[in-house]
Structures are given as C-alpha cells and as structure tokens.
mmCIF file of C-alpha atoms in Angstrom:
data_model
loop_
_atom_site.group_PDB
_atom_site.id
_atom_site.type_symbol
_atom_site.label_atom_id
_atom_site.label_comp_id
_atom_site.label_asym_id
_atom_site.label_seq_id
_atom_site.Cartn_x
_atom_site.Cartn_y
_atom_site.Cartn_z
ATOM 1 C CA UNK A 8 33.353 151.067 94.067
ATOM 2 C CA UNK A 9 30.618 152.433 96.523
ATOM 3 C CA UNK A 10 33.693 154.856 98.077
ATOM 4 C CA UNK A 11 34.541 156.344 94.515
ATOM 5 C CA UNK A 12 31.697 158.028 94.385
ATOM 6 C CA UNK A 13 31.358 159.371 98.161
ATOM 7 C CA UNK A 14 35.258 160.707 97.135
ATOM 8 C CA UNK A 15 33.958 162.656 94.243
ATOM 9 C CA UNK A 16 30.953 163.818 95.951
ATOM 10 C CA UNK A 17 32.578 165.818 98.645
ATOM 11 C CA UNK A 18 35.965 166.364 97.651
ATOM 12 C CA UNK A 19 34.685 169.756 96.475
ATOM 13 C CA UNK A 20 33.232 170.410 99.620
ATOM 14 C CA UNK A 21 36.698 169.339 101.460
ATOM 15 C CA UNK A 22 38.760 171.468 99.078
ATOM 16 C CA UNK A 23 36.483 174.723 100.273
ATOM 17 C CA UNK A 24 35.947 173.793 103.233
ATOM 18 C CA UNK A 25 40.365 173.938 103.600
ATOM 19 C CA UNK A 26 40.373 176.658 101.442
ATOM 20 C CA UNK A 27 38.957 179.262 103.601
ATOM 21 C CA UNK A 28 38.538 179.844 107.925
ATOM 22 C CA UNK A 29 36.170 177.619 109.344
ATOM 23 C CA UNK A 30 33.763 180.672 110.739
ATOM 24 C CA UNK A 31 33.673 181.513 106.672
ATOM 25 C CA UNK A 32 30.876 180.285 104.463
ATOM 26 C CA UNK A 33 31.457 179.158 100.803
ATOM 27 C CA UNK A 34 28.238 177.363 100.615
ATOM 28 C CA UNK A 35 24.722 177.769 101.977
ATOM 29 C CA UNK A 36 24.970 175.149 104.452
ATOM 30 C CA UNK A 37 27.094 176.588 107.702
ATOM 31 C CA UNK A 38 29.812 174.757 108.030
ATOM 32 C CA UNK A 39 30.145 172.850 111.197
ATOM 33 C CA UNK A 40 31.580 174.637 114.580
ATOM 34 C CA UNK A 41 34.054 172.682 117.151
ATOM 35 C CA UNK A 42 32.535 174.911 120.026
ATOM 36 C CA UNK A 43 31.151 172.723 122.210
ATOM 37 C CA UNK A 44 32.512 169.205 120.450
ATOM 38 C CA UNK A 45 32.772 166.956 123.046
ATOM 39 C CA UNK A 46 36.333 165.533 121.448
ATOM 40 C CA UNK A 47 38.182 162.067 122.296
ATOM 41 C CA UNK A 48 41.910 161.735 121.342
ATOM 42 C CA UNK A 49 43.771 158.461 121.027
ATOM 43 C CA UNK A 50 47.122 157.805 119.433
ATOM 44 C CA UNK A 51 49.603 155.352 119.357
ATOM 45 C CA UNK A 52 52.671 157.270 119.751
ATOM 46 C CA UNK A 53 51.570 157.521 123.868
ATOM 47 C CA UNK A 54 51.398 160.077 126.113
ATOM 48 C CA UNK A 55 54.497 160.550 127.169
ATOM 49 C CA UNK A 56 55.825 163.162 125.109
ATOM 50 C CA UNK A 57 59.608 163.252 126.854
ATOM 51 C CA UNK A 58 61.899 162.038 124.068
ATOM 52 C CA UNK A 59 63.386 164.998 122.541
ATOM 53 C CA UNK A 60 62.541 164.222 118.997
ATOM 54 C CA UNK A 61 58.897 164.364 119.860
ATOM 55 C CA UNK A 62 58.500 160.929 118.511
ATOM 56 C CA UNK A 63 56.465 159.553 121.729
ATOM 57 C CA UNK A 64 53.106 161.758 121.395
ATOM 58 C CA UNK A 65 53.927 165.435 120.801
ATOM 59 C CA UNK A 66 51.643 165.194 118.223
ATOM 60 C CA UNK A 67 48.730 164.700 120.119
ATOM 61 C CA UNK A 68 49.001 167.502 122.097
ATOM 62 C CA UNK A 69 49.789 170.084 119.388
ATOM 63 C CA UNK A 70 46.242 168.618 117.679
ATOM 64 C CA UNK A 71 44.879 169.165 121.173
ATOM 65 C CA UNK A 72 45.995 172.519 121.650
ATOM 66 C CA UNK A 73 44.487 173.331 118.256
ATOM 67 C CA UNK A 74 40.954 171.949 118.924
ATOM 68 C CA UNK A 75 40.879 173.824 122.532
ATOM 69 C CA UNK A 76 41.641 176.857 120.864
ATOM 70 C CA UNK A 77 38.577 176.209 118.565
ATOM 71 C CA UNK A 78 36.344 175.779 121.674
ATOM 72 C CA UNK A 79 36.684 172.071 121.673
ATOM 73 C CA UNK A 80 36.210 169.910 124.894
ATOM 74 C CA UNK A 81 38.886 167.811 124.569
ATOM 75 C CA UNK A 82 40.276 164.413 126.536
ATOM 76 C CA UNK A 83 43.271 162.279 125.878
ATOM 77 C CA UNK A 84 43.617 158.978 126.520
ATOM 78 C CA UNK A 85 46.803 157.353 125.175
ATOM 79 C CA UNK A 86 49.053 154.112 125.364
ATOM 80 C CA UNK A 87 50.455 154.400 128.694
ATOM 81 C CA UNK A 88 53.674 153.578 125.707
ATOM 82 C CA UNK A 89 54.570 153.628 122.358
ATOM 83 C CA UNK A 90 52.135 151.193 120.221
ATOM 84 C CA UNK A 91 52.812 151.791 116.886
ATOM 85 C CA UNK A 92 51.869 148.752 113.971
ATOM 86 C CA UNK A 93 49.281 147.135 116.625
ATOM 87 C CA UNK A 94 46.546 147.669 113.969
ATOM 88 C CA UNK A 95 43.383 146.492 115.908
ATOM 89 C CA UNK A 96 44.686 144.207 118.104
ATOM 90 C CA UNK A 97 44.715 143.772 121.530
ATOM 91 C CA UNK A 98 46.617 142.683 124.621
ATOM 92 C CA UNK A 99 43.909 141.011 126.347
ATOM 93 C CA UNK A 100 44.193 142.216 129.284
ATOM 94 C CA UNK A 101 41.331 141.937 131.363
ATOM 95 C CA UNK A 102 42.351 144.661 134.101
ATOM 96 C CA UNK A 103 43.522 147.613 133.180
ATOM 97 C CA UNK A 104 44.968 151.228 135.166
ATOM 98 C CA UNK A 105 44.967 154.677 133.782
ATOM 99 C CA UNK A 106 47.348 157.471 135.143
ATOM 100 C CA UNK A 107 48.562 161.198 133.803
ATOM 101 C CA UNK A 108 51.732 160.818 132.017
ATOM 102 C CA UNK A 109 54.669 162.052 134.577
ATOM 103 C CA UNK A 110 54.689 165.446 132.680
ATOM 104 C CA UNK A 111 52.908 166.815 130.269
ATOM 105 C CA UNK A 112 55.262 169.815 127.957
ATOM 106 C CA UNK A 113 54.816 172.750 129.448
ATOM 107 C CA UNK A 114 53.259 174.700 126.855
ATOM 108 C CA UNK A 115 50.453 172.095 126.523
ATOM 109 C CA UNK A 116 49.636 172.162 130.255
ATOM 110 C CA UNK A 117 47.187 174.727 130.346
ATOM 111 C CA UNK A 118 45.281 173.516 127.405
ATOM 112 C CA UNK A 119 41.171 173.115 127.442
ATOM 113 C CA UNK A 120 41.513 173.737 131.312
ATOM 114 C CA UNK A 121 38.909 176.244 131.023
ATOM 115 C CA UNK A 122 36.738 173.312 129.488
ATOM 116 C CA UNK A 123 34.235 171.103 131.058
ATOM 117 C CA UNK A 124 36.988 168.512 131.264
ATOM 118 C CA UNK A 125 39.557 170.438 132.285
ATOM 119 C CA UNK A 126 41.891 168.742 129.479
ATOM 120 C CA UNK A 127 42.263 165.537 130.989
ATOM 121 C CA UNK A 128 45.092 163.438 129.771
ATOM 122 C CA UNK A 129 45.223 159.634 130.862
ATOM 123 C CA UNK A 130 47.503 156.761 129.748
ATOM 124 C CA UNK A 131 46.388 153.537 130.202
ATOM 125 C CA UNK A 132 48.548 150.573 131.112
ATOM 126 C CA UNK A 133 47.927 146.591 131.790
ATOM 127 C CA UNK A 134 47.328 144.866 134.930
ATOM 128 C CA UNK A 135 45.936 146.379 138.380
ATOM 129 C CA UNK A 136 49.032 148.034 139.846
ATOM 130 C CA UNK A 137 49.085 151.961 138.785
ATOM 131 C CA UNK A 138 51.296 152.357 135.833
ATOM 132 C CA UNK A 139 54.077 153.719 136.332
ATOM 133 C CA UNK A 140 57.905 153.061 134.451
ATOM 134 C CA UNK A 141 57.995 150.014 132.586
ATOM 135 C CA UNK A 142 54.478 148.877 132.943
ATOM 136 C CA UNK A 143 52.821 147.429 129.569
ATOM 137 C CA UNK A 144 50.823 149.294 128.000
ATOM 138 C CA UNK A 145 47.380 148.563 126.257
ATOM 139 C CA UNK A 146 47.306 148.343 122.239
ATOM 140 C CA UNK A 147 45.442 151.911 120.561
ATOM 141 C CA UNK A 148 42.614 149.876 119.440
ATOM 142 C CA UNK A 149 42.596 149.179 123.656
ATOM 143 C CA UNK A 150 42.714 152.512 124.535
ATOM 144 C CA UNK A 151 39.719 153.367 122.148
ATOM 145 C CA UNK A 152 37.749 150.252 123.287
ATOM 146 C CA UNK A 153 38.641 151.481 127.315
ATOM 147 C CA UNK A 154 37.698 155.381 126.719
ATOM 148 C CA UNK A 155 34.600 154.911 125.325
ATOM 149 C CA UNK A 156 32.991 152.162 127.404
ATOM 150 C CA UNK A 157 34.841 153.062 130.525
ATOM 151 C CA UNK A 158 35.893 156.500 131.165
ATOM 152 C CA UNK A 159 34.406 159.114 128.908
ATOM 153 C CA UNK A 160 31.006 158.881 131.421
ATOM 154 C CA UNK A 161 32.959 157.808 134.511
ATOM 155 C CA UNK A 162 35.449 160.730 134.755
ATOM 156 C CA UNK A 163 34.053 163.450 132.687
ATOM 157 C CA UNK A 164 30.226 162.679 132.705
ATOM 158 C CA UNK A 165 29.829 162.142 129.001
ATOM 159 C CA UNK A 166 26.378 160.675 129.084
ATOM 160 C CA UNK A 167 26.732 161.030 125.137
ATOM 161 C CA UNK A 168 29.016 161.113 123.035
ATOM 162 C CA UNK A 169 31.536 161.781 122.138
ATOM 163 C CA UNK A 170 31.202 163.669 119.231
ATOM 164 C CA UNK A 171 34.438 163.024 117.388
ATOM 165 C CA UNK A 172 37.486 160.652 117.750
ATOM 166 C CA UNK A 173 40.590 161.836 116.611
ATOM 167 C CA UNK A 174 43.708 159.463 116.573
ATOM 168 C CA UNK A 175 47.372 160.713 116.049
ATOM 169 C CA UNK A 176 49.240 162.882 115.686
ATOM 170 C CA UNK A 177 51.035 160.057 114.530
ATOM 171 C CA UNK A 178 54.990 160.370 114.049
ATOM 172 C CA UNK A 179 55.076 159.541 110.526
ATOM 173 C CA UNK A 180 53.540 158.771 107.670
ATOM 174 C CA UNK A 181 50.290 155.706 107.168
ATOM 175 C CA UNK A 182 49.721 155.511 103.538
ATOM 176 C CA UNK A 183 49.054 152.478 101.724
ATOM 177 C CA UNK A 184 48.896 149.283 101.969
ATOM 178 C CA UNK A 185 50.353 149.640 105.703
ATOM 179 C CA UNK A 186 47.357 151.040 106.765
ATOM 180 C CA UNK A 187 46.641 147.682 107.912
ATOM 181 C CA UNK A 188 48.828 147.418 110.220
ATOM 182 C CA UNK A 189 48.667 151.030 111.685
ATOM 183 C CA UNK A 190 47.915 151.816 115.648
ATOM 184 C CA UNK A 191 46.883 154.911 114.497
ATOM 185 C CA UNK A 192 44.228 153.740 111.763
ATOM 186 C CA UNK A 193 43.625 150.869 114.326
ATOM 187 C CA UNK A 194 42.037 153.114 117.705
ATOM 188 C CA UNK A 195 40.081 155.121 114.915
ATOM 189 C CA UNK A 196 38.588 151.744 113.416
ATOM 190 C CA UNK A 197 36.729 151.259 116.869
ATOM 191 C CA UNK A 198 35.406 154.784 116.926
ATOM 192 C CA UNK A 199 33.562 153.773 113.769
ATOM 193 C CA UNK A 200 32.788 150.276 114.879
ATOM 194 C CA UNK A 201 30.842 151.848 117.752
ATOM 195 C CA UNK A 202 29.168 154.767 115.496
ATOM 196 C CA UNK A 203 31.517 157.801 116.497
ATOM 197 C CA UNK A 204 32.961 159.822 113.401
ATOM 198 C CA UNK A 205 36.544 159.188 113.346
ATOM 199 C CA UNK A 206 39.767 160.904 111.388
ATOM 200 C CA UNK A 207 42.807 159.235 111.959
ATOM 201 C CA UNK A 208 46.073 161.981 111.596
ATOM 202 C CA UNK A 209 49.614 161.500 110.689
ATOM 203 C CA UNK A 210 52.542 163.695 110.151
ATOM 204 C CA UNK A 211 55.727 163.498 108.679
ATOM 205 C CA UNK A 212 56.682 162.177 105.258
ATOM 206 C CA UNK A 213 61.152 161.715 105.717
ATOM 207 C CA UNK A 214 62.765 159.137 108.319
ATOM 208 C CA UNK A 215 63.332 161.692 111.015
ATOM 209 C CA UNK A 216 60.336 162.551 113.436
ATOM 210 C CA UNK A 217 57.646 165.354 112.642
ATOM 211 C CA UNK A 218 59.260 168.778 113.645
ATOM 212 C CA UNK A 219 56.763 170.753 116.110
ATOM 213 C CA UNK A 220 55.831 173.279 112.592
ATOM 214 C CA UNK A 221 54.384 169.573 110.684
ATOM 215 C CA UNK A 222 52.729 169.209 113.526
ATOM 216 C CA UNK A 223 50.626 172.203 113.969
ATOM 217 C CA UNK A 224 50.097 172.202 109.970
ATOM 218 C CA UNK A 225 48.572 168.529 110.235
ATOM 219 C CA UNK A 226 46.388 169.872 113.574
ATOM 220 C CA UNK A 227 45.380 173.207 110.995
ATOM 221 C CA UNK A 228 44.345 170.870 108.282
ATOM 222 C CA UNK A 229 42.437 168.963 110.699
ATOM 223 C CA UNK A 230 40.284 171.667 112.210
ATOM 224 C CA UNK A 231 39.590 172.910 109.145
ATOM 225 C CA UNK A 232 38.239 169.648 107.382
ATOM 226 C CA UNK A 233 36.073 169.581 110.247
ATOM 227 C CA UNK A 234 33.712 172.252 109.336
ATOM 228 C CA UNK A 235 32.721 169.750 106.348
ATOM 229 C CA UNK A 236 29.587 168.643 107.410
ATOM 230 C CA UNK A 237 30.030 165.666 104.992
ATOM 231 C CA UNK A 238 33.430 164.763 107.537
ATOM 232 C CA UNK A 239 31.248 164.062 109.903
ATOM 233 C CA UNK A 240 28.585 161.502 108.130
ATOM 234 C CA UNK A 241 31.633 158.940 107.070
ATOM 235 C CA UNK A 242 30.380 156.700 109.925
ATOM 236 C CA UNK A 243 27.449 155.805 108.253
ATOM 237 C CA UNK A 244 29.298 154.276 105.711
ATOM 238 C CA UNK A 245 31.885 152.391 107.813
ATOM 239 C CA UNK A 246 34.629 154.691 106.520
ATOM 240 C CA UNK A 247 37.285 156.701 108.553
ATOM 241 C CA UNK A 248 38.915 159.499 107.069
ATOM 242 C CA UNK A 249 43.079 159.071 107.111
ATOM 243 C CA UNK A 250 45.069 162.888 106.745
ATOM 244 C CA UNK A 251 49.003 162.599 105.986
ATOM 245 C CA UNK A 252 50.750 165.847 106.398
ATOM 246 C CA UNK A 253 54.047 166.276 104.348
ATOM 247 C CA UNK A 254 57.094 167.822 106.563
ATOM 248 C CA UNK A 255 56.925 171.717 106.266
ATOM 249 C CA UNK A 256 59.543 173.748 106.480
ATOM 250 C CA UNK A 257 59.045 177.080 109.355
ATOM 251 C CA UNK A 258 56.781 179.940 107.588
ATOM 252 C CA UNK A 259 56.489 177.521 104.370
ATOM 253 C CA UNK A 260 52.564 178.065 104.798
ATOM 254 C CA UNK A 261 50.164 175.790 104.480
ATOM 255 C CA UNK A 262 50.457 172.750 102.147
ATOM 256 C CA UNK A 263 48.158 172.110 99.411
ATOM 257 C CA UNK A 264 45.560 168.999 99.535
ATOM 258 C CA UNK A 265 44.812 166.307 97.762
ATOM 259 C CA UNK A 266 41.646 163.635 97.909
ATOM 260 C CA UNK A 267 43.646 160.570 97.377
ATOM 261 C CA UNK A 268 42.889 156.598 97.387
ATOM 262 C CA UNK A 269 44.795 154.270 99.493
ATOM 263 C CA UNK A 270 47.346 153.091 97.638
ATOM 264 C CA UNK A 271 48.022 149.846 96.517
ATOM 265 C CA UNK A 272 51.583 150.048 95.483
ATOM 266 C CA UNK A 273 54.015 148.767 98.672
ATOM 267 C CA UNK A 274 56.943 150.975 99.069
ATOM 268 C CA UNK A 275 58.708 148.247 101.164
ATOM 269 C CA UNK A 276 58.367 144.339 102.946
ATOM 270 C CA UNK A 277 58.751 143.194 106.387
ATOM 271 C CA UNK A 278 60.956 140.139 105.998
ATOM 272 C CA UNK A 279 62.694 137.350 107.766
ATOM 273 C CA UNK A 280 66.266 136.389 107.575
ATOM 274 C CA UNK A 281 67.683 132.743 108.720
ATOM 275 C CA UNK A 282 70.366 133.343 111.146
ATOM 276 C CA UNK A 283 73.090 130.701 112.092
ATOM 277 C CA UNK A 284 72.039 130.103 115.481
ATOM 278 C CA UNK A 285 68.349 129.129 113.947
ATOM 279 C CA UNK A 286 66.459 132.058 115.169
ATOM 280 C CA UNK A 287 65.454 134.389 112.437
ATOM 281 C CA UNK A 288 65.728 138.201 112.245
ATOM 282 C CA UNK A 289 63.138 140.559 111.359
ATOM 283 C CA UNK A 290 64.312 142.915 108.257
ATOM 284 C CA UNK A 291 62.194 145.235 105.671
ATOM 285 C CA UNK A 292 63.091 145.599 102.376
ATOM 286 C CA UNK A 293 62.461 149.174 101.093
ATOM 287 C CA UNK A 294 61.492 149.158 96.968
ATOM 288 C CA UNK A 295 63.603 151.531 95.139
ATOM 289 C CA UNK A 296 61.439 154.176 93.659
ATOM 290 C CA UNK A 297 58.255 152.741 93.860
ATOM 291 C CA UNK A 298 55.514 153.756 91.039
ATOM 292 C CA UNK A 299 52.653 154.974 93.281
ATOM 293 C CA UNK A 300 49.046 155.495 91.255
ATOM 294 C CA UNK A 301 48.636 159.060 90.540
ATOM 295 C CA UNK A 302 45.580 159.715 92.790
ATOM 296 C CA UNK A 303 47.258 157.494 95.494
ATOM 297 C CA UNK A 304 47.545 158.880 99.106
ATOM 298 C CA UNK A 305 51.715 157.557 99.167
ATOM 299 C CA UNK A 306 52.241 159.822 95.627
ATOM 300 C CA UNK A 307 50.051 163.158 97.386
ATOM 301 C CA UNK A 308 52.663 162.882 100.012
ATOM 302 C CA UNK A 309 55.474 161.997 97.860
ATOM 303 C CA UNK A 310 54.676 165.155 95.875
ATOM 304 C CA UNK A 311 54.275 168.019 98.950
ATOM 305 C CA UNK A 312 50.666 167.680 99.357
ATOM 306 C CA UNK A 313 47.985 166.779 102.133
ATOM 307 C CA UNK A 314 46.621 163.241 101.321
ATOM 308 C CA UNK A 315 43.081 162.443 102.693
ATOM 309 C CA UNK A 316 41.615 159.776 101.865
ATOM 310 C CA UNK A 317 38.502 157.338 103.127
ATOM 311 C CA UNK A 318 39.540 153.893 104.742
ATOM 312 C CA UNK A 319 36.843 151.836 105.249
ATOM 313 C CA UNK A 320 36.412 149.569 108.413
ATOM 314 C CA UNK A 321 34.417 146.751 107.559
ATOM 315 C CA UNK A 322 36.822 145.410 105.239
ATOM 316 C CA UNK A 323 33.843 144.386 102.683
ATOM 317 C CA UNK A 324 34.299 143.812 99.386
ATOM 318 C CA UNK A 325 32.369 146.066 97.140
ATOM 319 C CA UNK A 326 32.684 144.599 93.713
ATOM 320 C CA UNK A 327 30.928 142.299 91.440
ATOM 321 C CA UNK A 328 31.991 138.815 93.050
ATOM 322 C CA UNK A 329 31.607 136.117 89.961
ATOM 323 C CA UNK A 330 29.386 133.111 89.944
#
C-alpha cells in the first residue's frame, strides 16, 4: 500500500525525533520549532471542562498549555458540548453562535495570553441565540469547517494559516476500526480536506477517563512529534496522523512509542436489541480478548505503548482492483 512505505520511511525519523528535546538535533535537518505556529485546536469532548472526571475537554487544554509553553499561538474552538462518534458529520445548521465556555480551569486561564491571540477559547453552538445551557451544539467536523472559514481571520486576523490543526485531547482511546466513527478523527479529516497538517490526539486506554498525568504525557508526545519535519508533509498525501496515549501512572515517565497500522481487528459491535414495546435498544457487544495484528495501533496500546499511526482521508483504495 502507498502508506506502508511513507510508515517505514519516517518512522525512524519519529522515533528520534521523540527520543530526544525538540531544540536537540539528531539529524542534519533542524527539526521544526512551534515558536511562532499559528495553532488551531478542535476536539470533541467540548469546551466545557466542568465535570470532575475531566471527561468534557480537559484534554484540550492540558495540549494547549503544552504548545503555549513551546511558543505556540494557540486558539480553541470546541463543541459548545460533548460530540463524541459524530465522525464527519454534520448538524446542518445553517446559523451558528460561538461563546467562551462559562469557565475555563483555573490553571489553564492564563495560557498563550501573552500570544497574538491572547488564547482564545470559543464553543460553538446551533441556531442564532448565544449559546448558553442546553443549546445544541455543532458536530467536530462543524467546528473545524466554522474555524477555518469563519473565525480564524475574523477574530484573530489569520490572513494564513493556520499552520497546524490539532484535535483532542480526546477522553479515550480511537484505535481501529472505530476510527470511522470518531469526532476526534472527524474535525482533523477537514483540516486535511482543506490542506492544513492535522494530528488527531487521544488519551486513555481503561474505561475510566484520562487522569490529568495521561494527559500531559499525550500533549509531551505531541510536541515532540512535531519537530518531525516529515509530521508536517502528511497533508500532501491525504493522511492525518492519529496518537493514542496509554494511561500513565504519576512519575511513571514517559511511555515508549510505537508506529502502528490501524487495526482491523474490532474489539466490540454496536447492536440492536428488540424490545417488547417494539422500539429497539442500542447495545455493544465487547469481543473477549480480541487478537489484534502485532503492528496494530489497538495491540501498541494494549501493550503500554504510544500508537501513531497514518489515517488517510480520502478513503481511496490503494490496491490492485481486478479486471
């Protein structure tokens, strides 16, 4: 396949590149410097961040605090609510509001508002009245669509760019064959459509949400895969690069990586069940111990490691078709 041999090409390059500080050199070419980046970040967790299980978009402001810190201009724009398995659909809405989330955690206030953007956060919500509680909120892929064509230039005077969208931190795993259905892998998938790089993140490998320490090591495995200069050319090739981070335990360290494929193997089934009144119920059947390929992104993070892996967008088939 045409991705099997862009894997093998730079997975050296991504296994130095996270082997050593980004402002470190282990090959002639510099690597690449987020001072400066004019950054986009989407999710599809939203922006809320209030539940106490962090479920509801900590993550992406632990990945933004980590790309500020690397001199990163950085702006969020969010589900004005929780999105997640909207792939790239959307809600059709053909007016749309943005607001700041009611609160943003404290100790991601202050973040990139030294930046030319002053770290602006904005969820974005359906229909014409402001959103506020209980409005509905617009799909990730919606979000993506409405930053780059609308906002980006209007509010912060992007002219260009961006340079980089980043979607997640998502709560949880995407691995697999349910990449398809993923929010997350969904607002990255119009990043690439419109020719921005794109590297969809996601945290957390148990049923419980991402603890605040998985967090920060997905956001650390992220900045540094980002002085690859090969990260950055995916686009050309219609491809999006998808990071799981494994839970960590606190002072663990960092996890080891693995270039992975997207595996094929389904570790469960959404299902419906007949009920008496003639409705039927949703379900998911889970498949005991599931036999994951070896180089598969679901058996990296079964296993303790990073998975990254290349998803590509257009959905073309790159074999020999017969005839």
């Amino acid at each position: 396949m045409r991705y099997k041999a862009l894997r093998v090409a730079v997975a050296a390059v991504v296994a130095l590149s996270l082997a050593v500080p980004a402002q470190a050199s282990p090959r002639p070419d510099q690597p690449v410097s987020l001072g400066g980046k004019k950054v986009l970040l989407v999710n599809d967790d939203s922006v809320q961040a209030a539940k106490p299980d962090g479920s509801d978009g900590r993550g992406i402001y632990v990945l933004r605090q980590a790309l500020c810190r690397a001199g990163a201009d950085v702006a969020i724009v969010g589900p004005w609510a929780s999105q997640g398995g909207k792939s790239r659909s959307t809600a059709v809405s053909f007016t749309s509001s943005v607001a700041p989330p009611p609160a943003v955690p404290a100790e991601f206030a202050a973040d990139c508002a030294g930046a030319p953007g002053h770290g602006l956060v904005l969820g974005a919500c359906q229909g014409s009245t402001p959103c506020g509680p209980g409005s509905p909120s617009l799909t990730p892929a919606d979000v993506a669509e409405l930053a780059l064509t609308g906002i980006v230039a209007q509010r912060l005077g992007w002219t260009t760019g961006p340079d980089l969208v980043l979607s997640g931190i998502n709560a949880g795993q995407n691995t697999g064959i349910p990449v398809n259905m993923s929010g997350t892998i969904g607002a990255a998938s119009v990043a690439i459509e419109r020719g921005v790089p794109a590297v969809a993140v996601s945290a957390g490998s148990s049923a419980t949400p991402p603890s605040t320490e998985t967090y920060a090591a997905a956001a650390d495995v992220v900045i540094r895969l980002l002085a690859s200069p090969q990260v950055w050319t995916y686009v050309r090739d219609m491809v999006l690069v998808n990071v799981n981070q494994p839970d960590v335990a606190a002072g663990s360290g960092p996890s080891p990586v693995r270039w992975t494929k997207v595996s094929r193997v389904a570790s469960g089934w959404v299902k419906y069940v007949p009920a008496a009144d003639g409705t039927y119920q949703l379900s998911y059947d889970s498949v005991p111990a599931p036999a994951y390929e070896a180089d598969s992104d679901a058996k990296a993070l079964l296993d303790g490691y990073v998975s990254i892996s290349a998803v590509a967008v257009d959905r073309g088939y790159t074999g020999r078709l017969r005839g």
